[in-house]
Coordinates of C-alpha atoms in Angstrom, one line a residue:
Chain O
M1 CA 0.0 0.0 0.0
I2 CA 1.6 3.2 -1.2
S3 CA 0.1 6.7 -0.4
L4 CA 1.1 10.1 -1.7
V5 CA 0.1 13.2 0.3
L6 CA 0.4 16.4 -1.7
G7 CA 0.0 19.9 -0.5
G8 CA 1.5 23.4 -0.3
A9 CA 3.7 24.9 2.3
R10 CA 2.1 24.8 5.7
S11 CA -0.9 23.0 4.4
G12 CA -1.0 20.4 7.1
K13 CA 0.2 17.7 4.8
S14 CA 2.8 16.3 7.3
R15 CA 0.3 16.1 10.1
F16 CA -2.2 14.3 7.8
A17 CA 0.5 11.9 6.7
E18 CA 1.4 11.3 10.4
Q19 CA -2.2 10.4 11.1
L20 CA -2.2 7.9 8.2
A21 CA 1.0 6.4 9.7
T22 CA -0.6 6.1 13.2
H23 CA -3.7 4.5 11.8
S24 CA -1.6 1.8 10.0
Q25 CA -1.0 0.3 13.5
L26 CA 2.4 -0.8 12.3
P27 CA 5.8 0.2 13.7
V28 CA 6.7 3.5 12.0
L29 CA 10.0 4.4 10.4
Y30 CA 10.2 8.1 9.8
I31 CA 12.5 9.0 6.9
A32 CA 13.5 12.7 7.2
T33 CA 15.0 14.3 4.1
A34 CA 15.6 17.7 5.7
T35 CA 19.1 18.7 6.9
A36 CA 19.7 21.6 9.3
L37 CA 21.7 23.9 7.0
D38 CA 20.8 27.0 9.1
D39 CA 19.1 28.0 12.4
E40 CA 15.7 28.5 10.7
M41 CA 15.8 25.0 9.2
A42 CA 17.0 23.5 12.5
A43 CA 14.0 25.2 14.3
R44 CA 11.6 23.8 11.7
I45 CA 13.0 20.3 12.1
T46 CA 12.8 20.5 15.9
H47 CA 9.2 21.8 15.6
H48 CA 8.2 18.8 13.5
Q49 CA 10.1 16.3 15.7
T50 CA 8.3 17.4 18.9
Q51 CA 5.0 16.6 17.3
R52 CA 5.8 13.0 16.4
P53 CA 5.3 9.9 18.7
L54 CA 8.3 9.0 20.7
E55 CA 8.2 5.3 19.7
W56 CA 8.8 6.1 16.0
Q57 CA 12.2 5.3 14.6
T58 CA 13.8 8.2 12.7
C59 CA 16.3 7.9 9.8
E60 CA 17.9 11.0 8.3
C61 CA 18.1 10.6 4.6
P62 CA 18.8 13.7 2.6
L63 CA 20.1 11.9 -0.5
Q64 CA 20.1 8.0 -0.3
L65 CA 16.4 7.5 -0.5
V66 CA 16.4 4.9 -3.2
E67 CA 18.8 2.6 -1.3
T68 CA 17.0 3.2 2.0
L69 CA 13.6 2.4 0.5
A70 CA 14.9 -0.7 -1.2
R71 CA 16.2 -2.0 2.1
E72 CA 13.5 -0.9 4.5
S73 CA 10.5 -1.7 2.3
Q74 CA 11.3 -5.4 2.8
K75 CA 10.1 -5.2 6.4
P76 CA 6.5 -5.2 7.5
Q77 CA 6.5 -1.7 8.8
C78 CA 5.0 1.7 8.0
I79 CA 7.5 4.0 6.3
L80 CA 6.8 7.8 6.2
V81 CA 8.9 9.8 3.8
D82 CA 8.8 13.6 4.6
C83 CA 9.3 15.0 2.2
L84 CA 10.0 13.8 -1.3
T85 CA 10.3 17.4 -2.7
L86 CA 13.1 18.2 -0.3
W87 CA 14.9 15.1 -1.3
L88 CA 14.6 16.2 -5.0
N89 CA 15.9 19.6 -3.9
N90 CA 18.9 18.0 -2.3
Q91 CA 19.5 15.9 -5.4
L92 CA 19.3 19.0 -7.6
F93 CA 21.7 20.8 -5.4
H94 CA 24.3 18.0 -5.2
Y95 CA 23.9 16.3 -8.6
P96 CA 22.4 19.0 -10.9
Q97 CA 23.6 17.2 -14.1
Q98 CA 22.1 13.8 -13.4
N99 CA 19.4 12.1 -15.4
F100 CA 16.3 12.8 -13.3
A101 CA 14.0 10.5 -15.3
Q102 CA 16.4 7.7 -14.5
L103 CA 16.5 8.6 -10.8
F104 CA 12.7 8.6 -10.6
D105 CA 12.7 5.1 -12.3
Q106 CA 15.1 3.9 -9.6
L107 CA 12.8 5.3 -6.9
I108 CA 9.7 3.6 -8.4
N109 CA 11.7 0.3 -8.9
S110 CA 12.7 0.4 -5.2
L111 CA 9.1 0.0 -4.3
E112 CA 8.5 -3.0 -6.5
Q113 CA 8.2 -5.8 -4.0
T114 CA 7.5 -3.8 -1.0
Q115 CA 6.3 -5.5 2.2
A116 CA 5.8 -2.1 3.8
T117 CA 3.1 0.5 3.9
I118 CA 4.7 3.6 2.5
I119 CA 3.5 7.1 2.8
F120 CA 5.2 9.9 0.8
V121 CA 4.7 13.6 1.6
A122 CA 5.4 15.9 -1.4
N123 CA 5.0 19.6 -2.1
E124 CA 2.9 21.0 -4.9
V125 CA 5.0 24.0 -6.1
G126 CA 3.6 24.7 -9.6
L127 CA 0.4 26.7 -8.8
G128 CA 2.0 30.1 -8.6
I129 CA 3.9 32.4 -10.8
I130 CA 7.1 30.5 -11.7
P131 CA 10.1 32.7 -10.8
L132 CA 12.7 33.7 -13.4
G133 CA 15.8 31.6 -13.5
E134 CA 16.6 28.2 -14.9
V135 CA 17.1 26.6 -11.5
S136 CA 13.6 27.4 -10.3
R137 CA 12.0 26.2 -13.6
T138 CA 14.0 22.9 -13.4
F139 CA 12.9 22.4 -9.8
V140 CA 9.2 23.0 -10.7
D141 CA 9.4 20.7 -13.7
E142 CA 11.1 17.9 -12.0
A143 CA 9.0 18.2 -8.8
G144 CA 5.9 18.0 -11.0
R145 CA 7.2 15.0 -13.0
L146 CA 8.1 13.2 -9.7
N147 CA 4.7 13.8 -8.3
Q148 CA 3.1 12.5 -11.5
R149 CA 5.3 9.3 -11.6
L150 CA 4.5 8.5 -7.9
A151 CA 0.8 9.3 -8.2
Q152 CA 0.6 6.8 -11.0
R153 CA 2.2 4.1 -8.8
A154 CA 0.4 5.0 -5.6
D155 CA -2.8 3.4 -4.4
Q156 CA -4.0 6.5 -2.7
V157 CA -3.3 10.2 -3.5
F158 CA -4.5 13.1 -1.4
F159 CA -4.4 16.9 -2.0
I160 CA -4.3 18.7 1.4
A161 CA -5.5 22.3 1.9
A162 CA -5.9 23.8 5.4
G163 CA -5.3 20.4 6.9
L164 CA -8.2 18.8 5.1
P165 CA -7.9 16.1 2.3
L166 CA -9.3 16.0 -1.2
T167 CA -9.0 12.5 -2.5
L168 CA -7.4 12.4 -6.0
K169 CA -7.1 8.6 -6.1
G170 CA -8.2 5.6 -4.0
P171 CA -10.9 5.4 -1.4
A172 CA -11.9 8.7 0.4
V173 CA -11.0 9.0 4.1
Chain I
M1 CA -22.4 28.1 11.5
I2 CA -18.9 29.0 10.4
S3 CA -17.7 28.7 6.8
L4 CA -14.2 29.1 5.4
V5 CA -13.8 29.9 1.7
L6 CA -10.2 29.3 0.5
G7 CA -8.8 30.1 -2.9
G8 CA -6.0 31.8 -4.8
A9 CA -5.8 35.3 -6.1
R10 CA -8.7 36.1 -8.5
S11 CA -10.1 32.6 -8.0
G12 CA -13.7 33.9 -7.5
K13 CA -13.6 33.1 -3.7
S14 CA -15.1 36.5 -2.8
R15 CA -18.0 36.2 -5.2
F16 CA -18.6 32.6 -3.9
A17 CA -18.6 33.9 -0.3
E18 CA -21.0 36.7 -1.2
Q19 CA -23.4 34.1 -2.7
L20 CA -23.2 32.2 0.6
A21 CA -24.0 35.4 2.5
T22 CA -26.9 36.2 0.2
H23 CA -28.3 32.6 0.6
S24 CA -28.2 33.0 4.4
Q25 CA -31.2 35.3 4.1
L26 CA -29.9 37.2 7.1
P27 CA -28.9 40.9 7.3
V28 CA -25.3 41.0 6.2
L29 CA -22.4 42.8 7.9
Y30 CA -19.4 42.9 5.5
I31 CA -16.1 43.2 7.3
A32 CA -13.4 44.6 4.9
T33 CA -9.8 44.1 6.1
A34 CA -8.3 46.0 3.1
T35 CA -7.1 49.5 3.4
A36 CA -6.5 51.7 0.4
L37 CA -2.7 52.3 0.7
D38 CA -2.3 53.2 -3.0
D39 CA -4.3 53.8 -6.1
E40 CA -4.2 50.2 -7.3
M41 CA -5.6 49.0 -4.0
A42 CA -8.2 51.7 -4.0
A43 CA -9.3 50.6 -7.4
R44 CA -9.6 47.0 -6.2
I45 CA -11.6 48.0 -3.2
T46 CA -14.0 50.0 -5.3
H47 CA -14.3 47.2 -7.9
H48 CA -15.3 44.8 -5.1
Q49 CA -17.7 47.3 -3.5
T50 CA -19.7 47.9 -6.7
Q51 CA -20.4 44.2 -6.9
R52 CA -22.0 43.9 -3.4
P53 CA -25.7 44.5 -2.6
L54 CA -26.5 48.0 -1.4
E55 CA -28.3 46.9 1.7
W56 CA -25.3 45.3 3.2
Q57 CA -23.6 47.1 6.1
T58 CA -19.9 47.6 5.7
C59 CA -17.3 47.8 8.5
E60 CA -13.6 48.5 7.7
C61 CA -11.5 46.5 10.0
P62 CA -7.8 46.2 9.0
L63 CA -6.6 45.2 12.5
Q64 CA -9.3 44.9 15.2
L65 CA -10.9 41.7 13.9
V66 CA -10.9 39.8 17.2
E67 CA -12.8 42.7 19.0
T68 CA -15.2 43.2 16.1
L69 CA -16.1 39.5 15.9
A70 CA -16.5 39.2 19.7
R71 CA -19.0 42.0 19.5
E72 CA -20.8 41.4 16.2
S73 CA -21.1 37.6 16.5
Q74 CA -23.6 38.1 19.4
K75 CA -26.2 39.3 16.9
P76 CA -28.3 37.1 14.6
Q77 CA -26.8 38.3 11.4
C78 CA -24.5 37.0 8.6
I79 CA -20.9 38.3 8.9
L80 CA -18.7 38.1 5.9
V81 CA -14.9 38.6 6.6
D82 CA -13.0 39.4 3.4
C83 CA -10.3 38.6 3.8
L84 CA -8.6 36.9 6.7
T85 CA -5.2 36.7 5.0
L86 CA -5.1 40.5 4.4
W87 CA -5.9 41.0 8.1
L88 CA -2.9 38.7 8.9
N89 CA -0.8 40.7 6.5
N90 CA -1.8 43.9 8.3
Q91 CA -1.0 42.3 11.7
L92 CA 2.4 41.2 10.4
F93 CA 3.2 44.6 9.1
H94 CA 2.1 46.5 12.3
Y95 CA 3.0 44.0 15.0
P96 CA 5.7 41.7 13.5
Q97 CA 7.0 40.6 16.9
Q98 CA 3.7 39.4 18.4
N99 CA 2.8 35.8 19.3
F100 CA 0.7 34.7 16.3
A101 CA -0.4 31.4 17.8
Q102 CA -1.9 33.5 20.7
L103 CA -3.5 35.8 18.2
F104 CA -5.1 32.9 16.4
D105 CA -6.3 31.5 19.7
Q106 CA -8.0 34.8 20.4
L107 CA -9.6 34.8 17.0
I108 CA -11.0 31.3 17.5
N109 CA -12.2 32.2 21.0
S110 CA -14.0 35.2 19.7
L111 CA -16.3 32.8 17.8
E112 CA -17.1 30.7 20.9
Q113 CA -20.7 31.6 21.6
T114 CA -21.5 33.1 18.2
Q115 CA -25.2 33.7 17.4
A116 CA -24.1 34.7 13.8
T117 CA -23.5 32.9 10.6
I118 CA -19.9 33.8 9.8
I119 CA -18.2 33.4 6.5
F120 CA -14.4 33.8 6.3
V121 CA -12.6 34.3 3.0
A122 CA -8.9 33.4 3.0
N123 CA -6.0 33.1 0.5
E124 CA -4.1 29.9 -0.2
V125 CA -0.6 31.2 -0.8
G126 CA 1.6 28.2 -0.3
L127 CA 1.2 26.3 -3.5
G128 CA 4.0 28.1 -5.5
I129 CA 7.7 28.6 -5.1
I130 CA 8.2 30.4 -1.7
P131 CA 10.2 33.6 -2.4
L132 CA 13.5 34.2 -0.6
G133 CA 13.3 36.4 2.4
E134 CA 12.2 35.7 6.0
V135 CA 9.1 38.0 5.7
S136 CA 7.7 36.0 2.8
R137 CA 8.3 32.7 4.6
T138 CA 6.8 33.9 7.8
F139 CA 3.7 35.1 6.0
V140 CA 3.3 31.8 4.2
D141 CA 3.8 29.9 7.5
E142 CA 1.4 32.0 9.5
A143 CA -1.2 32.2 6.7
G144 CA -1.1 28.4 6.4
R145 CA -1.4 27.9 10.2
L146 CA -4.3 30.3 10.4
N147 CA -6.1 28.5 7.6
Q148 CA -5.6 25.2 9.4
R149 CA -6.8 26.5 12.8
L150 CA -9.9 28.0 11.3
A151 CA -10.6 25.0 9.0
Q152 CA -10.6 22.8 12.2
R153 CA -13.2 25.1 13.8
A154 CA -15.3 25.7 10.7
D155 CA -18.4 23.7 9.8
Q156 CA -17.9 24.1 6.1
V157 CA -14.7 24.6 4.1
F158 CA -14.5 25.2 0.4
F159 CA -11.5 25.4 -2.0
I160 CA -12.4 27.6 -5.0
A161 CA -10.8 27.4 -8.4
A162 CA -12.1 29.3 -11.4
G163 CA -15.1 30.3 -9.4
L164 CA -16.1 26.7 -8.7
P165 CA -16.1 25.0 -5.2
L166 CA -14.5 21.8 -4.1
T167 CA -15.8 20.8 -0.7
L168 CA -13.1 20.1 1.9
K169 CA -15.5 19.8 4.8
G170 CA -19.2 19.8 5.5
P171 CA -22.1 19.2 3.0
A172 CA -21.3 19.9 -0.7
V173 CA -23.1 22.8 -2.4
Chain V
M1 CA -19.3 20.2 -25.4
I2 CA -16.7 22.5 -23.8
S3 CA -14.2 21.3 -21.3
L4 CA -11.7 23.3 -19.2
V5 CA -8.6 21.6 -17.8
L6 CA -6.9 23.6 -15.0
G7 CA -3.7 22.9 -13.3
G8 CA -0.3 24.1 -12.3
A9 CA 3.0 23.9 -14.1
R10 CA 3.9 20.3 -14.9
S11 CA 0.8 19.0 -13.3
G12 CA -0.1 16.6 -16.1
K13 CA -2.9 18.9 -17.4
S14 CA -1.8 18.7 -21.0
R15 CA -1.6 14.9 -21.0
F16 CA -5.0 14.7 -19.3
A17 CA -6.5 17.0 -22.0
E18 CA -4.9 14.9 -24.7
Q19 CA -6.6 11.8 -23.3
L20 CA -10.0 13.6 -23.3
A21 CA -9.3 14.5 -27.0
T22 CA -8.4 10.9 -27.8
H23 CA -11.6 9.6 -26.1
S24 CA -13.7 12.0 -28.2
Q25 CA -13.1 9.7 -31.2
L26 CA -13.3 12.8 -33.4
P27 CA -10.5 14.1 -35.7
V28 CA -8.4 16.3 -33.5
L29 CA -7.2 19.9 -34.3
Y30 CA -4.4 20.8 -31.8
I31 CA -4.2 24.6 -31.4
A32 CA -0.7 25.4 -30.0
T33 CA -0.4 28.9 -28.5
A34 CA 3.3 28.6 -27.7
T35 CA 6.0 30.1 -29.9
A36 CA 9.6 29.1 -29.7
L37 CA 11.2 32.4 -28.5
D38 CA 14.3 30.6 -27.1
D39 CA 16.0 27.2 -27.0
E40 CA 14.4 26.2 -23.8
M41 CA 10.9 26.9 -25.1
A42 CA 11.7 25.2 -28.4
A43 CA 12.8 22.1 -26.4
R44 CA 9.5 22.2 -24.4
I45 CA 7.4 22.4 -27.6
T46 CA 9.3 19.5 -29.2
H47 CA 8.9 17.5 -26.0
H48 CA 5.1 18.0 -26.1
Q49 CA 4.9 17.3 -29.9
T50 CA 6.6 13.9 -29.7
Q51 CA 3.9 12.8 -27.2
R52 CA 1.0 13.6 -29.5
P53 CA -0.6 11.2 -32.0
L54 CA 0.8 11.7 -35.5
E55 CA -2.7 12.0 -37.1
W56 CA -3.6 15.1 -35.2
Q57 CA -3.6 18.3 -37.2
T58 CA -1.6 21.2 -35.6
C59 CA -2.2 24.9 -35.9
E60 CA 0.1 27.4 -34.3
C61 CA -2.0 30.3 -32.9
P62 CA -0.1 32.5 -30.5
L63 CA -2.6 35.4 -30.9
Q64 CA -5.5 34.9 -33.3
L65 CA -7.4 32.4 -31.1
V66 CA -10.8 34.2 -31.4
E67 CA -10.7 34.1 -35.2
T68 CA -9.4 30.5 -35.3
L69 CA -12.1 29.2 -32.9
A70 CA -14.9 31.1 -34.7
R71 CA -13.8 29.3 -37.9
E72 CA -12.8 25.9 -36.7
S73 CA -15.6 25.4 -34.2
Q74 CA -18.1 25.2 -37.1
K75 CA -16.6 21.7 -38.0
P76 CA -17.5 18.4 -36.3
Q77 CA -14.1 17.9 -34.8
C78 CA -12.3 18.0 -31.5
I79 CA -10.3 21.2 -30.8
L80 CA -7.7 21.1 -28.1
V81 CA -6.3 24.5 -27.1
D82 CA -3.0 24.3 -25.2
C83 CA -2.9 26.6 -23.5
L84 CA -5.2 29.5 -22.9
T85 CA -2.9 31.1 -20.3
L86 CA 0.0 31.3 -22.7
W87 CA -2.3 33.0 -25.3
L88 CA -3.3 35.5 -22.6
N89 CA 0.4 36.0 -21.9
N90 CA 1.0 36.7 -25.6
Q91 CA -1.9 39.1 -25.7
L92 CA -0.5 40.9 -22.6
F93 CA 2.9 41.2 -24.2
H94 CA 1.8 42.4 -27.6
Y95 CA -1.3 44.5 -26.7
P96 CA -0.9 45.4 -23.0
Q97 CA -3.3 48.4 -23.2
Q98 CA -6.3 46.5 -24.7
N99 CA -9.6 45.9 -22.9
F100 CA -9.3 42.3 -21.6
A101 CA -12.9 42.0 -20.5
Q102 CA -13.9 42.7 -24.1
L103 CA -11.3 40.2 -25.4
F104 CA -12.7 37.5 -23.1
D105 CA -16.3 38.4 -24.3
Q106 CA -15.1 37.8 -27.9
L107 CA -13.6 34.5 -27.0
I108 CA -16.8 33.3 -25.3
N109 CA -18.9 34.6 -28.2
S110 CA -16.7 32.6 -30.7
L111 CA -17.9 29.5 -29.0
E112 CA -21.6 30.4 -29.3
Q113 CA -22.8 28.0 -32.0
T114 CA -20.0 25.5 -31.9
Q115 CA -20.3 22.2 -33.7
A116 CA -17.1 21.1 -32.2
T117 CA -15.9 19.4 -29.0
I118 CA -13.5 21.9 -27.5
I119 CA -11.0 21.3 -24.7
F120 CA -9.1 24.2 -23.2
V121 CA -6.0 23.8 -21.1
A122 CA -5.3 26.7 -18.7
N123 CA -2.8 27.4 -15.9
E124 CA -3.8 28.1 -12.3
V125 CA -1.2 30.8 -11.3
G126 CA -2.8 32.5 -8.3
L127 CA -2.1 30.0 -5.5
G128 CA 1.4 31.3 -4.5
I129 CA 2.9 34.5 -3.3
I130 CA 2.1 37.1 -6.0
P131 CA 5.5 38.7 -7.1
L132 CA 6.0 42.4 -6.9
G133 CA 5.4 44.4 -10.1
E134 CA 2.3 45.5 -11.9
V135 CA 2.9 43.1 -14.9
S136 CA 2.8 40.0 -12.7
R137 CA -0.3 41.2 -10.8
T138 CA -2.1 42.1 -14.0
F139 CA -1.2 38.7 -15.4
V140 CA -2.5 36.9 -12.3
D141 CA -5.7 39.0 -12.3
E142 CA -6.5 38.5 -16.0
A143 CA -5.6 34.8 -16.0
G144 CA -8.0 34.3 -13.0
R145 CA -10.7 36.3 -14.7
L146 CA -10.4 34.3 -17.9
N147 CA -10.5 31.0 -16.1
Q148 CA -13.7 32.1 -14.2
R149 CA -15.3 33.3 -17.5
L150 CA -14.6 30.1 -19.3
A151 CA -15.5 27.9 -16.3
Q152 CA -18.9 29.5 -16.3
R153 CA -19.4 28.6 -19.9
A154 CA -17.8 25.2 -19.9
D155 CA -19.8 21.9 -19.4
Q156 CA -16.9 20.2 -17.6
V157 CA -14.1 21.7 -15.5
F158 CA -11.2 19.7 -14.0
F159 CA -8.5 20.7 -11.6
I160 CA -5.4 18.5 -12.2
A161 CA -2.7 17.7 -9.6
A162 CA 0.0 15.1 -10.1
G163 CA -1.8 14.0 -13.3
L164 CA -5.0 13.2 -11.5
P165 CA -8.3 15.1 -11.9
L166 CA -10.6 16.6 -9.3
T167 CA -14.0 17.5 -10.9
L168 CA -15.1 21.1 -10.4
K169 CA -18.0 20.9 -12.7
G170 CA -19.9 18.3 -14.8
P171 CA -19.8 14.5 -14.5
A172 CA -16.7 13.0 -12.8
V173 CA -14.3 10.9 -15.0

């Protein structure tokens, strides 16, 4: 069972995804893709951490998501990836010249024989004016492509606004 | 009965909210949070005004929304607040160091024993690339938090695109 | 039958609209509003072209959409306009002083006695922070107004996220 939780900044998508994880009644592995590059980011990470159950396992994974999912998805657990778009951002920063279509193929393939319940959180970033500059456009393009690829593979897809879900795919909650 | 009407810029959210107000068949108090700081803003305000029924009462309220709601929600009327996000913007501009979580608590508390039908219009601003700069990020963060708080309290929540509603909470229209 | 397919950048709205066109089982006229001003744009156009069926007719129409629709909508065919927002952008660039409300009236009027099935693709651009500058604000305003006008006239309206549709108007797919 693979779920994708889409939403804007501060839309409540992380909290909604955390509720899905809790409802799975499985042990939860939380995969954090954020890294504390500055004080503001560190504060955001701490803010999120204090809202999660203490018994959840946490794994920091700014870049090696494909390898981590290939390994961890073999276990009967719930994996919560928060968030996919930040992982993409990290990939764009560290390996800007790579073939992203191929990277997304690898990500989808890592889910092939999953024994786990996996919940992905991702940002919707394409609904405003796209800023000038090639980097911003590439980011919007690849983030959109990644969301489409994963939505195709997912069993459930939600769009979150103000903490409330619209169901794009699968049974409504 | 509390409704929240979310949408982007020029999404038709104000017109949709005005239709809800008309359908309430109650006397309407229109609470405008906009202030005419420049000619463009003045033109926008006039444009909106000419589209509203003449019998509606109007109250300009760029900052004192909590006090106004506490007082006006004791009357059996329909209150239309357009818009919440501009009020937040005014608060951020005039009192940037305040505790916003506390301000939002006060807003929610002002609705506690409401006798009125209240319709809030709010902007969704987090679905694009977030501009650089702490002020923009704070605005997106607090606007999103405010929308979540109010959505939790509201009986009905709509997301408007191209003038048409998606129902996030409550009975569909 | 007139459909409007709304979505953000790289949301899968073009692909969804192309599927609607294919399902119409009519001969398809593809009206492209993009023009290759630079290499990046040329690459985007080519990328889209290679994904469309070879038997579709293509017509490049950066500006003369009203005239083209008035003529082509008299034929029993499926017309796919991709995208309306880029046409508006071209109009804003070439004729910034024109009366846009009047232009939109002309567009709606060109659909009056249509014999064709018409599918419009349009961008939702108002759900992020609006950039400073009058041009950006005018663009967001007019794009939103155009979407509202067309949504009112359309029989079906969809909001696309991650390639998946939410139905704003008409029967769900």
